Amino acid sequence: MADAQPVTEEELRRLSEFLYRRTGMIFTETKRYYVQRRITDRMEATGATSFASYFARLRSDAAGEVEQFINAFTVNETYFYREDHQLRCLTQDLLAERVERRPRDRAIRIWSVPCSTGEEPYSIALWLLENWAQVDAYDIEIVGSDIDTRALKAASEGVFGKRALMRLSPELIGRYFEELGDEQWRILDDIRGSVRFTAANLVETAETRPHGQFDVIFCRNVLIYFDDASRRVAAENLYENLAPGGFICLGHTESMSRISPLFEVRRFDDAIVYQRPRAAHG
Amino acid sequence: MPLIRKGGDAPAPTGGDEPAGKLRSTSPDERWAAARALSGRPEALASLTAALATEQDPRVREALLTGLARIGTPQGAAAIVPLIRSDDASLRTGAIDALRVMPAAALAGPLDSLLSDPETDVRILACDLARALPAPQATRLLCGLLAREPEANVCAAAADVLAECGEPDALPALAACAERFVQVPFLVFALRVAGDRIRAQTPVQDG
Amino acid sequence: MAEASSKRVLVVDDASLVRLYYRDALERAGYQVDEALNGLEALEKLHAAPADLLIVDVNMPQMDGFTFLKVLRRQALPVAAIPALVISTEAGAQDREAARQAGGNFYLVKPVSQETLVEYAAMFCGAAP
Ligand SMILES: C[S@@+](CC[C@H](N)C(=O)[O-])C[C@H]1O[C@@H](n2cnc3c(N)ncnc32)[C@H](O)[C@@H]1O
């Protein structure tokens, strides 16, 4: 039985280029050993006998290999306060811009799509309560959507294990969760009631459109898995679901530069986010 | 509790009737909505194509191009192909991006002729479209091109794709091309790198 | 050897071998090199870290080089003034004019040799230390 052959430097370059072109992700030299290990793992998992055959599989996305491959390099697990620099950006900059000249009675709408098992939209709710001085001045509507209805069911039950809460301080957990024992916590009903969960497929306009327009959309860690055609449609859907001047946050390994030219890039202290231009078009 | 309780109603969706007519609206928002409503519908091929010929708004253009690309047929591709000759760089970019998301089957026909188009820049863009093909097919098409192509920049575009997905039988074509262009250092470099990458991938024969 | 104090060049081109060729030349001449595959990624990169010189292709996915320069030049930020060398395959007079109007400082026609590239880099942002 031959060991999986080590991946050569040139092969690694081929693969890095492919991944960079598709996602914008860059493997730095320092990560080389780690990258090589992951590739070897995927080759073994798929029964590929050579890099060439594995790479062909990856390029054609046979059996969803792109998703598997990306998963081998990124954290696919969702948890509270994930990428909290974006949450900081939300309360430091994005909302301030969104409420400028807005009548007090117009609700702020935030969409977490995909929301998976709910950690992300609940995090937004907690973060706002904890960190946004104007939280009492506006009505805030938070919607969480996902294609996976089982995940949505779990999300609306609001019961989480230790790993999901690892980034929250004991004080926060004490304030917003009820301990069920057995290392399980349930988020308080007040918070649970403040997030509305709906099913939506990002590439089906008929499913996204009824959600209406949002001030801020969190669309993290999903577009990176889509093929070019689906990304294009998803981007157009998201564009429609944003109010003019509204913002969209992607996951930290994702770049709009591989997805769509519809949005403008904005740089804030804590994050780079994308914006639907305020002037309708042009 | 300032956070709204569930059950809050989302704003009603904005529907549009007779989208084909709305493609000529003076409002970009209406044209955008019409383009999206017709997206991917084979019967809308003619209206989307006509609208694209005059549309000036880059975002509406995007939606029109997506609409044609999603039709997914050679006819859809044929409606987009002429735009890669446009004088407007952003329209060329839009057209090539739209073609890139089309199924390989819809592109096979146009690709062959684009690779021998009289215009250099069209051939360069066509090389990049070949990237979407399975490796053996891309290798065959691009090696054919390398053998006859008089423009260094087109050969370089082919080398770029072969560096990603070229198969070992591309090596002689790369070498022959490098000989023809010894006086162009960049191309010699590009062909060499492409060759190195392909060679590194050849499975070793002996144990 | 690139040093911490050296000038930064952002190469914006969708062809990986072009980026590699430019990088190789510029790094050997002492510049720090960063890359972007299209205009949008270049804007993202510039927001994260400015550069002393841009080398910009024209035809690229998602955002072409001219659109990139136009968007960049109208930003109210210091990055808006970074000099840009447009290097493209199109040799027509109208392409030079389009590059100039978009905000390009100079236009070269591909393929460009490493020597020429380094010469122009030095001309636009000074020789690397
Ligand atoms: C990795 S999770 C991301 C969760 C969360 N946004 C985060 O970053 O932690 C990916 C989620 O995308 C959902 N998903 C996949 N395809 C989708 C689609 N077409 N429309 C909506 N959601 C989708 C999956 O069900 C899964 O819950």
mmCIF file with all atom_site columns, N, CA, C and O in Angstrom, chain A residues 53-70:
data_model
loop_
_atom_site.group_PDB
_atom_site.id
_atom_site.type_symbol
_atom_site.label_atom_id
_atom_site.label_alt_id
_atom_site.label_comp_id
_atom_site.label_asym_id
_atom_site.label_entity_id
_atom_site.label_seq_id
_atom_site.pdbx_PDB_ins_code
_atom_site.Cartn_x
_atom_site.Cartn_y
_atom_site.Cartn_z
_atom_site.occupancy
_atom_site.B_iso_or_equiv
_atom_site.pdbx_formal_charge
_atom_site.auth_seq_id
_atom_site.auth_comp_id
_atom_site.auth_asym_id
_atom_site.auth_atom_id
_atom_site.pdbx_PDB_model_num
ATOM 1  N N  . SER A 1 53 ? -5.520  13.518 -10.208 1.00 0.00 ? 53 SER A N  1
ATOM 2  C CA . SER A 1 53 ? -6.903  13.063 -10.223 1.00 0.00 ? 53 SER A CA 1
ATOM 3  C C  . SER A 1 53 ? -7.712  13.810 -9.163  1.00 0.00 ? 53 SER A C  1
ATOM 4  O O  . SER A 1 53 ? -8.888  14.110 -9.367  1.00 0.00 ? 53 SER A O  1
ATOM 5  N N  . TYR A 1 54 ? -7.077  14.134 -8.041  1.00 0.00 ? 54 TYR A N  1
ATOM 6  C CA . TYR A 1 54 ? -7.810  14.902 -7.038  1.00 0.00 ? 54 TYR A CA 1
ATOM 7  C C  . TYR A 1 54 ? -8.146  16.305 -7.558  1.00 0.00 ? 54 TYR A C  1
ATOM 8  O O  . TYR A 1 54 ? -9.268  16.794 -7.413  1.00 0.00 ? 54 TYR A O  1
ATOM 9  N N  . PHE A 1 55 ? -7.177  16.915 -8.203  1.00 0.00 ? 55 PHE A N  1
ATOM 10 C CA . PHE A 1 55 ? -7.377  18.282 -8.678  1.00 0.00 ? 55 PHE A CA 1
ATOM 11 C C  . PHE A 1 55 ? -8.467  18.337 -9.756  1.00 0.00 ? 55 PHE A C  1
ATOM 12 O O  . PHE A 1 55 ? -9.267  19.274 -9.804  1.00 0.00 ? 55 PHE A O  1
ATOM 13 N N  . ALA A 1 56 ? -8.513  17.298 -10.583 1.00 0.00 ? 56 ALA A N  1
ATOM 14 C CA . ALA A 1 56 ? -9.566  17.243 -11.605 1.00 0.00 ? 56 ALA A CA 1
ATOM 15 C C  . ALA A 1 56 ? -10.936 17.188 -10.935 1.00 0.00 ? 56 ALA A C  1
ATOM 16 O O  . ALA A 1 56 ? -11.891 17.834 -11.364 1.00 0.00 ? 56 ALA A O  1
ATOM 17 N N  . ARG A 1 57 ? -11.009 16.427 -9.873  1.00 0.00 ? 57 ARG A N  1
ATOM 18 C CA . ARG A 1 57 ? -12.254 16.308 -9.127  1.00 0.00 ? 57 ARG A CA 1
ATOM 19 C C  . ARG A 1 57 ? -12.654 17.659 -8.510  1.00 0.00 ? 57 ARG A C  1
ATOM 20 O O  . ARG A 1 57 ? -13.810 18.070 -8.565  1.00 0.00 ? 57 ARG A O  1
ATOM 21 N N  . LEU A 1 58 ? -11.660 18.332 -7.982  1.00 0.00 ? 58 LEU A N  1
ATOM 22 C CA . LEU A 1 58 ? -11.915 19.630 -7.355  1.00 0.00 ? 58 LEU A CA 1
ATOM 23 C C  . LEU A 1 58 ? -12.362 20.654 -8.406  1.00 0.00 ? 58 LEU A C  1
ATOM 24 O O  . LEU A 1 58 ? -13.322 21.390 -8.213  1.00 0.00 ? 58 LEU A O  1
ATOM 25 N N  . ARG A 1 59 ? -11.654 20.678 -9.538  1.00 0.00 ? 59 ARG A N  1
ATOM 26 C CA . ARG A 1 59 ? -11.981 21.663 -10.573 1.00 0.00 ? 59 ARG A CA 1
ATOM 27 C C  . ARG A 1 59 ? -13.387 21.468 -11.114 1.00 0.00 ? 59 ARG A C  1
ATOM 28 O O  . ARG A 1 59 ? -14.070 22.425 -11.449 1.00 0.00 ? 59 ARG A O  1
ATOM 29 N N  . SER A 1 60 ? -13.826 20.217 -11.217 1.00 0.00 ? 60 SER A N  1
ATOM 30 C CA . SER A 1 60 ? -15.161 19.986 -11.768 1.00 0.00 ? 60 SER A CA 1
ATOM 31 C C  . SER A 1 60 ? -16.192 19.949 -10.643 1.00 0.00 ? 60 SER A C  1
ATOM 32 O O  . SER A 1 60 ? -17.365 19.724 -10.894 1.00 0.00 ? 60 SER A O  1
ATOM 33 N N  . ASP A 1 61 ? -15.740 20.150 -9.426  1.00 0.00 ? 61 ASP A N  1
ATOM 34 C CA . ASP A 1 61 ? -16.624 20.138 -8.255  1.00 0.00 ? 61 ASP A CA 1
ATOM 35 C C  . ASP A 1 61 ? -17.427 18.843 -8.186  1.00 0.00 ? 61 ASP A C  1
ATOM 36 O O  . ASP A 1 61 ? -18.604 18.848 -7.806  1.00 0.00 ? 61 ASP A O  1
ATOM 37 N N  . ALA A 1 62 ? -16.805 17.735 -8.566  1.00 0.00 ? 62 ALA A N  1
ATOM 38 C CA . ALA A 1 62 ? -17.506 16.449 -8.528  1.00 0.00 ? 62 ALA A CA 1
ATOM 39 C C  . ALA A 1 62 ? -17.888 16.129 -7.090  1.00 0.00 ? 62 ALA A C  1
ATOM 40 O O  . ALA A 1 62 ? -17.095 16.306 -6.170  1.00 0.00 ? 62 ALA A O  1
ATOM 41 N N  . ALA A 1 63 ? -19.108 15.684 -6.904  1.00 0.00 ? 63 ALA A N  1
ATOM 42 C CA . ALA A 1 63 ? -19.628 15.303 -5.583  1.00 0.00 ? 63 ALA A CA 1
ATOM 43 C C  . ALA A 1 63 ? -19.402 16.389 -4.535  1.00 0.00 ? 63 ALA A C  1
ATOM 44 O O  . ALA A 1 63 ? -19.093 16.108 -3.379  1.00 0.00 ? 63 ALA A O  1
ATOM 45 N N  . GLY A 1 64 ? -19.545 17.644 -4.937  1.00 0.00 ? 64 GLY A N  1
ATOM 46 C CA . GLY A 1 64 ? -19.442 18.750 -3.982  1.00 0.00 ? 64 GLY A CA 1
ATOM 47 C C  . GLY A 1 64 ? -18.071 18.877 -3.349  1.00 0.00 ? 64 GLY A C  1
ATOM 48 O O  . GLY A 1 64 ? -17.936 19.309 -2.205  1.00 0.00 ? 64 GLY A O  1
ATOM 49 N N  . GLU A 1 65 ? -17.008 18.538 -4.105  1.00 0.00 ? 65 GLU A N  1
ATOM 50 C CA . GLU A 1 65 ? -15.681 18.542 -3.507  1.00 0.00 ? 65 GLU A CA 1
ATOM 51 C C  . GLU A 1 65 ? -15.214 19.949 -3.109  1.00 0.00 ? 65 GLU A C  1
ATOM 52 O O  . GLU A 1 65 ? -14.449 20.101 -2.152  1.00 0.00 ? 65 GLU A O  1
ATOM 53 N N  . VAL A 1 66 ? -15.678 20.967 -3.827  1.00 0.00 ? 66 VAL A N  1
ATOM 54 C CA . VAL A 1 66 ? -15.245 22.320 -3.470  1.00 0.00 ? 66 VAL A CA 1
ATOM 55 C C  . VAL A 1 66 ? -15.658 22.628 -2.028  1.00 0.00 ? 66 VAL A C  1
ATOM 56 O O  . VAL A 1 66 ? -14.871 23.137 -1.223  1.00 0.00 ? 66 VAL A O  1
ATOM 57 N N  . GLU A 1 67 ? -16.882 22.290 -1.694  1.00 0.00 ? 67 GLU A N  1
ATOM 58 C CA . GLU A 1 67 ? -17.363 22.537 -0.340  1.00 0.00 ? 67 GLU A CA 1
ATOM 59 C C  . GLU A 1 67 ? -16.536 21.751 0.682   1.00 0.00 ? 67 GLU A C  1
ATOM 60 O O  . GLU A 1 67 ? -16.115 22.288 1.706   1.00 0.00 ? 67 GLU A O  1
ATOM 61 N N  . GLN A 1 68 ? -16.296 20.473 0.383   1.00 0.00 ? 68 GLN A N  1
ATOM 62 C CA . GLN A 1 68 ? -15.500 19.651 1.286   1.00 0.00 ? 68 GLN A CA 1
ATOM 63 C C  . GLN A 1 68 ? -14.110 20.246 1.478   1.00 0.00 ? 68 GLN A C  1
ATOM 64 O O  . GLN A 1 68 ? -13.576 20.291 2.579   1.00 0.00 ? 68 GLN A O  1
ATOM 65 N N  . PHE A 1 69 ? -13.549 20.693 0.355   1.00 0.00 ? 69 PHE A N  1
ATOM 66 C CA . PHE A 1 69 ? -12.201 21.227 0.395   1.00 0.00 ? 69 PHE A CA 1
ATOM 67 C C  . PHE A 1 69 ? -12.149 22.511 1.228   1.00 0.00 ? 69 PHE A C  1
ATOM 68 O O  . PHE A 1 69 ? -11.299 22.670 2.097   1.00 0.00 ? 69 PHE A O  1
ATOM 69 N N  . ILE A 1 70 ? -13.086 23.401 0.959   1.00 0.00 ? 70 ILE A N  1
ATOM 70 C CA . ILE A 1 70 ? -13.102 24.655 1.715   1.00 0.00 ? 70 ILE A CA 1
ATOM 71 C C  . ILE A 1 70 ? -13.328 24.371 3.203   1.00 0.00 ? 70 ILE A C  1
ATOM 72 O O  . ILE A 1 70 ? -12.710 24.977 4.069   1.00 0.00 ? 70 ILE A O  1
#
